Amino acid sequence: MTTLTRRLRRGPAILAMALTCALLTPFGHAEASADRQAAAFDVLVFSKTAGFRHDAIPAGIGALQTLGGQNDFTVTATEDAAAFTTANLSGYEAVVFLNTTGDVLDPAQQTAFQTYVDSGGGYLGVHAAADTEYDWPYYGRLVGAYFQSHPAIQRATVRNENRAHPATAHLGPTWTRTDEWYNYRANPRAGVRVLQSLDETTYSGGGMGSDHPITWCHSQGAGRSFYTGLGHTTESYSDPAFRSLLLGAVRYAAGQTSADCSAAPSTGAPVEAESFTSNSGVQAAGHAPASGGQTLGHIDNGDWAGYAGVSTAGARTFTAKVSSAGAGGTVEIRSGSATGTLLGSVRVPVTGGWETFTTVSTTLTATASGPLFLRFTGGSGALFDIDTFTLGTETAADGLSPNVHLFYYPWYGSPAVNGGWRHWQQGGRTPPEDVGADFYPALGPYDSADYAGAVAQHMKWVARSGAGVIVYSWWGRGGYEDGLARGVLDAAQKEGVKVAWHLEPYAGRTAASTVADIQYINSTYGGHPAFYRSAEHGDKGAFYVFESLNITDWAPLDQVTGSSIVLAQTTDTSKIAHFSGLYTYDGIAGATAPGWKQAGDYARANDLIWAPSVAPGYLDDRAVPGNTTPTLERADGAAYDRQWSNALDPAIGGSPAWVSVTSFNEWHEGSSIEPADPTPPAGHGYRTYDGAYGLTGEAAQTAYLDRTAYWANRFTD
C-alpha cells in the first residue's frame, strides 16, 4: 500500500491500537493488523538504545499510545531494528525515534528508512534522537543537529517562536518547565523552521548563546521531519502541554495536518555546506579547521547539492569559504533544481590544501524564488571543498533597518591623504603596522577622507550589516569631522544609508552651544538626501548627546526638540528633562542591561525614544596603556548575541524604539564590527575575529557585520 493511499484512508474512529512494545515483544508481532487498517493513520515508535538508556521510554510509549487511542491512530512500539524494511515501513505514516541513542540501524536498514522518508514518510525525533547515528550523515540532516552536551536537569524558559504549527499552537509566548536541556554541535536554524528556543539566561549550563533552538521542523525529500529536545524526564509525558506538543508533532509528521516548516528567510547567517537535503555525488568530509569539523567534499565535475530550507528569493550575493588541493573549478548557484535558473557562478581557486581555506564571492544577476541548488563544474578528479556559504539578500535602501544605528568615527587620518597620522598613533603607537587598537583593520590604517576608497567600502559594509543609519561622531563646527561630513554623506547616499549625529563633548560645550550645533547641522546638512529623518517621529533628525550628564540644566533644548530628536546618554530617567529620549553607548553594560527595562518602560509611557546600545566587546589596552577600565571579551560572538538578546527581550531591554551599536569602527575601544585583518602585522599582539560564530580566517572578517544583519532582521520582525 503506498503512502499516498494510506494518507487518504479515513476509517471510523476507534480506540483499538497495536500496543506492541518491543521491550517485551519481538518485532514479528508488529505486523499490520485489522485494527491498524481501520484507524486514520499508523505510527511506528522506535526506542532502541545502543548507549545511554532513558528511564522515561516506557512513559513516552504509554503517552503516545494514549494519544493514539484518543485521536484515531495506532501505535506500534518496537526496539527491533528489523522493522526497518521497505515493505514494513510502507505501512506507517510516521516513525518516532523516542530517546534512541547510539548506532541503532545497520546499512540496509538505513537505506530502507532513507527511502521511506524521502518518498513521503514522516520522522519525529524526541530528545535523545539527536544522540543517535553519528556516523550516518543523512540522519544528521534528518534530525537537524546532533547532541553535544547537557547540564543538570533544571527549570528553564522556552520561547515559543512559532505558534502557527499545530505542535505549538496551544502554548503562550513563553513556557517555563523542567527538563534536561541539550546543547547541539551546530545551530540548525539555517536549514529548519525553529518553533521553540531556550532562554539561556533562565538556567545554568547553556552552551549556544542567545540563539538556542530546541524544537524545529523541516521537509526532507518528499517527507517531513520534526524534532524536539524536550522529553528527558518521565514527568514530561504526563504533562498535558507536552502531550499536546507530541500530538501536533505526530500529526504533522504523519502528513495529517499542514504546517509551514520551510526555513526562515536567510538573514546572512552562514550555512554549513554539508547540511544539504538532496545531492548527487558529494559527501561530508572531515576537516578539523572547518566550521563544525566538516566540509561539503568529494566534489567532482557535474555533482550537485540541494538545500530545501534555503530560499533564493531576494538573493543578490553568494559568498563561500572554500579549499582545494585538487583542480579547482566553478560553483553554479541555481534555483529550484540542479538544472534550474542560473543565478550566478563563482570560480574556486586551488588553495594548496584541503584545510587551507579562502573566501570567494559573486553578485547574483538573475532572480528566482525556489530552493537553492549548487552545481559544480571543472576538470577531472576532485575539484574543491566548501565549508560554509552565505546567500545574501538585496542591500538596497528599502532592505535596511531605519531603527538600527551604528556609531561611526570619521576621525582617522593618514600621511597620503591628511599629511600625517591621525588617531592611529593613539597610545604612543607608530603606524602603519603599529596602531592604537587590539584589532588591525582589514583596510589597514585608512583615512576618513578617502571617500572613494575606505569610506565607500564602509558604506557597503554598513549596508551589508542591515543597519540603515550611521551615527556620525561630530566634534564641533569647523572641526576635522565637520569638514568630512559632506563627503561621508555622499558616500552613504550611494548605498541607501542615512546619517544621524553623535554630538561629542568638545571643550567648552554647553547646553546653549549644543542648541546652536543642532541648528547649524540642520541648516548645513539637513537638505542632503542621506540626512536621517525618522519617519515614525515626524521626519525629525536625530542627535545623540554624549556625556550629557556633565551638564545639569538642559532647558535650552526646548528650542530645538520640536523639530529634532535629542537623546541623553543615561538610563537615569530623572536626568532627561528637555530631551526626546535616552541611549547608553556603554559597550560593556549591555551584557547585564542595568536599568534598561525601567528606562524603556518610562520612555514608552512618556512618548520618548529608548535606544539602548549593544557591542560585540570592549578592549582598549593598546590604545590606552595601563587603563583600568573593565574589558568585555567577544567570546566568539556570544557577548554580542547576549547584548542583542537583552535589548530585544521586553522583560530585560524595555522594548526599544531603536537599537544603537557601539560601534562600527571605534578601533581604540575594540568595539568595532568593521572587518578586522585575519593576518595582521606580526609582533604586535593583535587579535583577530577568528572563531566568531564558528568562522575562521578571511571568512571571519565579516562575521559581526553578518550577525548584525541577523539581529536587525529579528528586530524588524
Coordinates of C-alpha atoms in Angstrom, one line a residue, residues 92-462:
Y92 CA 3.2 3.6 8.6
E93 CA 2.6 7.3 8.0
A94 CA 5.2 8.3 10.6
V95 CA 8.2 6.8 12.6
V96 CA 9.0 8.2 16.0
F97 CA 12.6 7.9 17.3
L98 CA 11.8 8.0 21.1
N99 CA 15.0 8.6 23.1
T100 CA 17.1 6.4 20.9
T101 CA 20.9 6.5 21.4
G102 CA 23.9 5.3 19.5
D103 CA 24.2 3.3 16.3
V104 CA 20.8 1.6 16.1
L105 CA 20.4 0.7 12.3
D106 CA 22.6 -1.3 10.0
P107 CA 23.3 -0.1 6.4
A108 CA 20.4 -1.9 4.8
Q109 CA 18.0 -0.6 7.5
Q110 CA 19.4 2.9 7.0
T111 CA 18.7 2.7 3.3
A112 CA 15.2 1.5 3.8
F113 CA 14.5 4.3 6.2
Q114 CA 16.0 7.0 4.0
T115 CA 13.9 5.7 1.1
Y116 CA 10.8 5.8 3.3
V117 CA 11.3 9.4 4.4
D118 CA 12.4 10.8 1.0
S119 CA 9.4 9.1 -0.6
G120 CA 6.9 10.9 1.6
G121 CA 7.2 9.3 5.1
G122 CA 7.4 11.2 8.3
Y123 CA 10.0 11.3 11.1
L124 CA 9.6 12.5 14.7
G125 CA 12.7 12.7 16.9
V126 CA 12.3 13.1 20.6
H127 CA 15.1 14.3 22.9
A128 CA 17.9 11.7 22.6
A129 CA 17.0 11.1 19.0
A130 CA 19.7 13.7 18.5
D131 CA 22.2 11.4 20.3
T132 CA 21.8 8.8 17.5
E133 CA 23.5 7.6 14.3
Y134 CA 26.5 10.0 14.4
D135 CA 28.2 8.2 11.5
W136 CA 25.3 8.4 9.2
P137 CA 25.3 11.9 7.5
Y138 CA 21.8 11.5 6.2
Y139 CA 20.4 11.1 9.7
G140 CA 22.3 14.2 10.8
R141 CA 20.4 16.2 8.2
L142 CA 17.2 14.5 9.0
V143 CA 17.3 15.2 12.8
G144 CA 18.7 18.7 12.1
A145 CA 21.5 18.8 14.7
Y146 CA 23.5 16.3 16.8
F147 CA 23.6 16.3 20.6
Q148 CA 26.8 17.8 22.2
S149 CA 26.3 18.2 25.9
H150 CA 23.8 19.0 28.7
P151 CA 23.8 20.5 32.2
A152 CA 21.8 19.1 35.1
I153 CA 18.0 18.8 34.9
Q154 CA 16.5 22.2 35.9
R155 CA 13.8 24.7 35.2
A156 CA 14.2 27.0 32.1
T157 CA 12.1 29.2 30.0
V158 CA 11.2 28.1 26.5
R159 CA 10.5 30.8 23.9
N160 CA 7.7 29.6 21.6
E161 CA 8.9 31.4 18.5
N162 CA 6.3 30.0 16.1
R163 CA 2.8 29.2 17.4
A164 CA 1.3 28.6 14.0
H165 CA 2.4 25.0 14.0
P166 CA -0.1 22.5 15.4
A167 CA 2.5 21.3 17.9
T168 CA 2.9 24.7 19.5
A169 CA -0.4 26.4 18.8
H170 CA -1.7 25.7 22.3
L171 CA 1.2 27.5 24.0
G172 CA 1.8 31.1 25.0
P173 CA 4.8 33.2 24.1
T174 CA 6.9 31.5 26.8
W175 CA 6.8 28.2 28.7
T176 CA 8.6 27.5 31.9
R177 CA 9.3 23.9 32.6
T178 CA 11.8 21.4 34.0
D179 CA 13.8 19.1 31.6
E180 CA 17.3 18.2 30.5
W181 CA 18.4 20.9 28.1
Y182 CA 20.6 19.8 25.3
N183 CA 23.3 21.8 23.6
Y184 CA 23.9 20.9 20.0
R185 CA 27.0 20.6 17.9
A186 CA 25.7 23.2 15.4
N187 CA 22.8 25.6 15.2
P188 CA 20.2 24.1 12.8
R189 CA 18.4 27.4 12.2
A190 CA 19.7 27.9 8.7
G191 CA 18.0 24.8 7.4
V192 CA 14.9 24.3 9.5
R193 CA 11.9 26.2 10.8
V194 CA 12.6 26.8 14.5
L195 CA 9.5 26.5 16.6
Q196 CA 10.9 26.8 20.1
S197 CA 14.2 28.1 21.6
L198 CA 15.7 28.3 25.0
D199 CA 16.4 31.4 27.0
E200 CA 19.8 30.6 28.4
T201 CA 19.6 33.4 30.9
T202 CA 17.0 31.4 32.8
Y203 CA 19.2 28.4 33.6
S204 CA 22.8 27.3 34.1
G205 CA 24.9 25.4 31.6
G206 CA 23.6 26.6 28.2
G207 CA 26.3 26.5 25.6
M208 CA 24.8 28.0 22.4
G209 CA 24.2 31.6 23.4
S210 CA 21.2 33.7 22.7
D211 CA 20.1 31.6 19.7
H212 CA 19.5 28.2 21.1
P213 CA 16.8 26.2 19.1
I214 CA 15.2 23.3 21.0
T215 CA 12.3 22.3 18.7
W216 CA 12.1 22.5 14.9
C217 CA 10.7 21.0 11.7
H218 CA 11.7 20.9 8.1
S219 CA 10.9 19.0 4.9
Q220 CA 13.2 16.1 3.9
G221 CA 12.9 14.9 0.3
A222 CA 9.1 14.4 -0.2
G223 CA 8.8 13.7 3.6
R224 CA 8.6 15.6 6.8
S225 CA 10.9 15.9 9.9
F226 CA 10.1 17.1 13.4
Y227 CA 12.4 17.2 16.3
T228 CA 12.1 18.3 19.9
G229 CA 14.8 18.3 22.5
L230 CA 12.2 18.1 25.3
G231 CA 11.2 14.8 26.8
H232 CA 14.0 13.6 29.1
T233 CA 12.0 13.3 32.3
T234 CA 9.3 10.7 33.0
E235 CA 7.1 13.6 34.3
S236 CA 7.1 15.2 30.8
Y237 CA 4.9 12.5 29.4
S238 CA 2.1 13.2 31.9
D239 CA 2.2 17.0 31.2
P240 CA -0.9 17.9 29.1
A241 CA 1.0 20.7 27.4
F242 CA 3.9 18.4 26.4
R243 CA 1.4 15.7 25.3
S244 CA -0.3 18.3 23.1
L245 CA 3.1 19.2 21.6
L246 CA 3.7 15.5 20.8
L247 CA 0.2 15.1 19.3
G248 CA 0.8 18.1 16.9
A249 CA 4.2 16.7 16.0
V250 CA 2.8 13.3 15.3
R251 CA 0.0 14.6 13.1
Y252 CA 2.5 16.9 11.2
A253 CA 5.0 14.1 10.7
A254 CA 2.2 11.7 9.5
G255 CA 1.0 14.3 7.0
Q256 CA -2.4 14.6 8.6
T257 CA -2.1 18.4 9.1
S258 CA -0.3 21.1 7.2
A259 CA 2.4 23.4 8.6
D260 CA 5.0 25.8 7.1
C261 CA 8.2 24.1 8.0
S262 CA 10.4 25.9 5.4
A263 CA 13.5 27.5 6.8
A264 CA 13.1 31.2 7.8
P265 CA 14.4 33.5 5.1
S266 CA 18.2 33.9 5.0
T267 CA 19.5 36.8 7.1
G268 CA 23.1 36.5 6.1
A269 CA 24.0 33.8 8.6
P270 CA 26.4 31.2 7.2
V271 CA 25.0 27.8 6.1
E272 CA 27.0 24.6 6.7
A273 CA 27.6 23.4 3.2
E274 CA 27.4 19.7 4.3
S275 CA 23.8 20.3 5.5
F276 CA 22.4 19.5 2.1
T277 CA 18.9 17.9 1.8
S278 CA 19.5 16.3 -1.6
N279 CA 22.6 15.6 -3.7
S280 CA 24.4 13.8 -6.4
G281 CA 28.0 12.6 -5.8
V282 CA 29.0 14.7 -2.9
Q283 CA 29.6 13.7 0.7
A284 CA 30.5 15.3 4.0
A285 CA 34.3 15.3 4.6
G286 CA 36.0 15.7 7.9
H287 CA 38.5 18.6 8.2
A288 CA 39.4 19.9 11.7
P289 CA 39.8 23.6 10.8
A290 CA 36.4 23.7 9.1
S291 CA 33.3 25.0 10.8
G292 CA 31.8 22.1 12.7
G293 CA 34.8 20.0 11.7
Q294 CA 33.3 19.1 8.3
T295 CA 33.0 20.4 4.7
L296 CA 31.0 19.5 1.7
G297 CA 33.5 17.3 -0.1
H298 CA 34.2 14.6 -2.7
I299 CA 33.1 17.1 -5.4
D300 CA 33.6 16.0 -9.0
N301 CA 32.6 17.6 -12.2
G302 CA 28.8 17.6 -12.6
D303 CA 28.0 16.9 -8.9
W304 CA 25.4 19.0 -7.1
A305 CA 23.9 19.7 -3.7
G306 CA 20.4 21.0 -2.9
Y307 CA 19.2 22.9 0.2
A308 CA 15.4 22.6 0.6
G309 CA 15.4 25.0 3.5
V310 CA 17.4 27.8 1.8
S311 CA 15.3 30.1 -0.4
T312 CA 16.8 32.0 -3.2
A313 CA 14.0 34.6 -3.0
G314 CA 15.6 38.1 -3.0
A315 CA 19.2 36.6 -3.1
R316 CA 21.7 39.0 -4.6
T317 CA 25.1 37.8 -3.4
F318 CA 26.8 34.4 -2.8
T319 CA 29.9 34.0 -0.6
A320 CA 31.6 30.7 0.3
K321 CA 34.5 29.5 2.3
V322 CA 36.4 27.0 0.1
S323 CA 39.5 24.9 -0.1
S324 CA 41.2 22.9 -2.9
A325 CA 44.1 20.6 -3.2
G326 CA 42.5 19.4 -6.4
A327 CA 41.7 21.0 -9.7
G328 CA 39.6 23.9 -8.5
G329 CA 36.5 24.7 -10.6
T330 CA 33.3 26.6 -10.5
V331 CA 30.2 26.8 -8.3
E332 CA 27.0 27.4 -10.1
I333 CA 24.2 29.0 -8.0
R334 CA 20.9 27.7 -9.2
S335 CA 17.2 27.9 -8.1
G336 CA 14.7 25.1 -8.0
S337 CA 16.8 22.2 -9.2
A338 CA 20.4 21.3 -10.3
T339 CA 19.4 22.5 -13.8
G340 CA 17.1 25.3 -12.7
T341 CA 17.6 29.0 -13.1
L342 CA 21.3 30.0 -13.1
L343 CA 21.5 33.0 -10.7
G344 CA 25.3 33.3 -11.0
S345 CA 28.6 31.5 -10.7
V346 CA 31.9 31.9 -8.9
R347 CA 35.4 30.5 -9.6
V348 CA 37.1 28.4 -6.9
P349 CA 40.9 28.6 -7.0
V350 CA 43.4 26.0 -6.0
T351 CA 44.4 26.9 -2.4
G352 CA 47.2 24.4 -2.0
G353 CA 45.5 22.1 0.6
W354 CA 42.1 20.7 1.7
E355 CA 42.5 22.5 5.0
T356 CA 43.7 25.8 3.5
F357 CA 40.6 28.0 3.1
T358 CA 39.8 31.1 1.2
T359 CA 36.7 33.1 0.6
V360 CA 35.0 33.6 -2.8
S361 CA 32.0 35.7 -3.6
T362 CA 29.9 36.9 -6.5
T363 CA 26.9 39.0 -7.3
L364 CA 23.8 37.2 -8.5
T365 CA 22.4 38.7 -11.6
A366 CA 19.3 36.6 -12.1
T367 CA 16.3 36.2 -9.8
A368 CA 14.1 33.2 -8.8
S369 CA 12.3 32.1 -5.6
G370 CA 12.9 28.3 -5.4
P371 CA 15.2 26.4 -3.1
L372 CA 18.9 26.7 -3.5
F373 CA 20.9 24.3 -5.5
L374 CA 24.7 24.4 -6.1
R375 CA 26.1 22.6 -9.1
F376 CA 29.9 22.1 -9.5
T377 CA 31.9 22.0 -12.7
G378 CA 35.6 21.7 -13.5
G379 CA 38.3 19.3 -14.7
S380 CA 38.8 15.7 -13.9
G381 CA 39.1 14.3 -10.4
A382 CA 38.5 16.0 -7.1
L383 CA 37.7 19.7 -7.5
F384 CA 37.3 21.5 -4.2
D385 CA 35.5 21.5 -0.8
I386 CA 33.0 24.0 0.6
D387 CA 32.9 24.7 4.3
T388 CA 30.2 27.3 4.7
F389 CA 28.3 29.7 2.4
T390 CA 26.1 32.8 2.7
L391 CA 23.3 33.7 0.4
G392 CA 22.9 37.5 0.9
T393 CA 19.7 39.4 0.2
E394 CA 19.3 42.7 -1.6
T395 CA 21.1 45.6 0.2
A396 CA 19.1 48.4 -1.3
A397 CA 17.9 51.1 0.9
D398 CA 14.4 49.6 1.4
G399 CA 16.1 46.5 2.9
L400 CA 17.9 48.4 5.6
S401 CA 16.5 48.9 9.1
P402 CA 16.0 52.6 10.0
N403 CA 15.9 51.6 13.6
V404 CA 19.4 50.1 13.9
H405 CA 22.0 52.8 14.2
L406 CA 25.8 52.3 14.1
F407 CA 28.2 54.7 15.8
Y408 CA 30.6 55.8 13.1
Y409 CA 34.0 57.5 13.6
P410 CA 35.4 59.8 10.8
W411 CA 38.4 60.9 12.9
Y412 CA 41.2 58.8 11.2
G413 CA 43.9 60.3 9.0
S414 CA 47.0 59.1 7.1
P415 CA 50.0 60.8 5.5
A416 CA 48.8 60.0 2.0
V417 CA 45.6 62.0 2.4
N418 CA 45.8 64.0 5.6
G419 CA 49.5 64.8 5.5
G420 CA 50.1 62.9 8.8
W421 CA 48.7 60.2 11.0
R422 CA 45.5 61.0 12.9
H423 CA 44.2 58.8 15.8
W424 CA 46.0 55.6 14.6
Q425 CA 49.0 56.6 16.8
Q426 CA 46.9 56.8 20.0
G427 CA 48.7 55.1 22.9
G428 CA 52.1 56.0 21.6
R429 CA 52.0 53.7 18.6
T430 CA 53.8 54.2 15.3
P431 CA 51.7 53.4 12.3
P432 CA 51.2 51.9 9.8
E433 CA 52.0 48.4 11.3
D434 CA 51.7 49.6 14.9
V435 CA 48.3 51.2 15.6
G436 CA 46.4 52.1 18.8
A437 CA 44.0 49.1 18.6
D438 CA 43.9 45.5 19.7
F439 CA 42.5 44.5 16.3
Y440 CA 44.0 45.6 13.0
P441 CA 41.6 46.9 10.3
A442 CA 41.1 44.9 7.2
L443 CA 41.7 48.1 5.2
G444 CA 44.8 48.9 7.2
P445 CA 45.2 52.4 8.9
Y446 CA 42.9 54.2 6.5
D447 CA 42.0 57.9 6.1
S448 CA 38.4 59.0 6.8
A449 CA 38.7 61.5 3.9
D450 CA 39.3 58.7 1.4
Y451 CA 35.7 58.9 0.2
A452 CA 36.2 56.7 -3.0
G453 CA 38.2 54.1 -1.1
A454 CA 37.8 53.4 2.6
V455 CA 34.6 55.4 3.1
A456 CA 32.8 53.9 0.1
Q457 CA 33.8 50.4 1.4
H458 CA 32.5 51.4 4.8
M459 CA 29.1 52.2 3.5
K460 CA 28.9 48.9 1.6
W461 CA 29.7 47.1 4.8
V462 CA 27.1 49.2 6.7

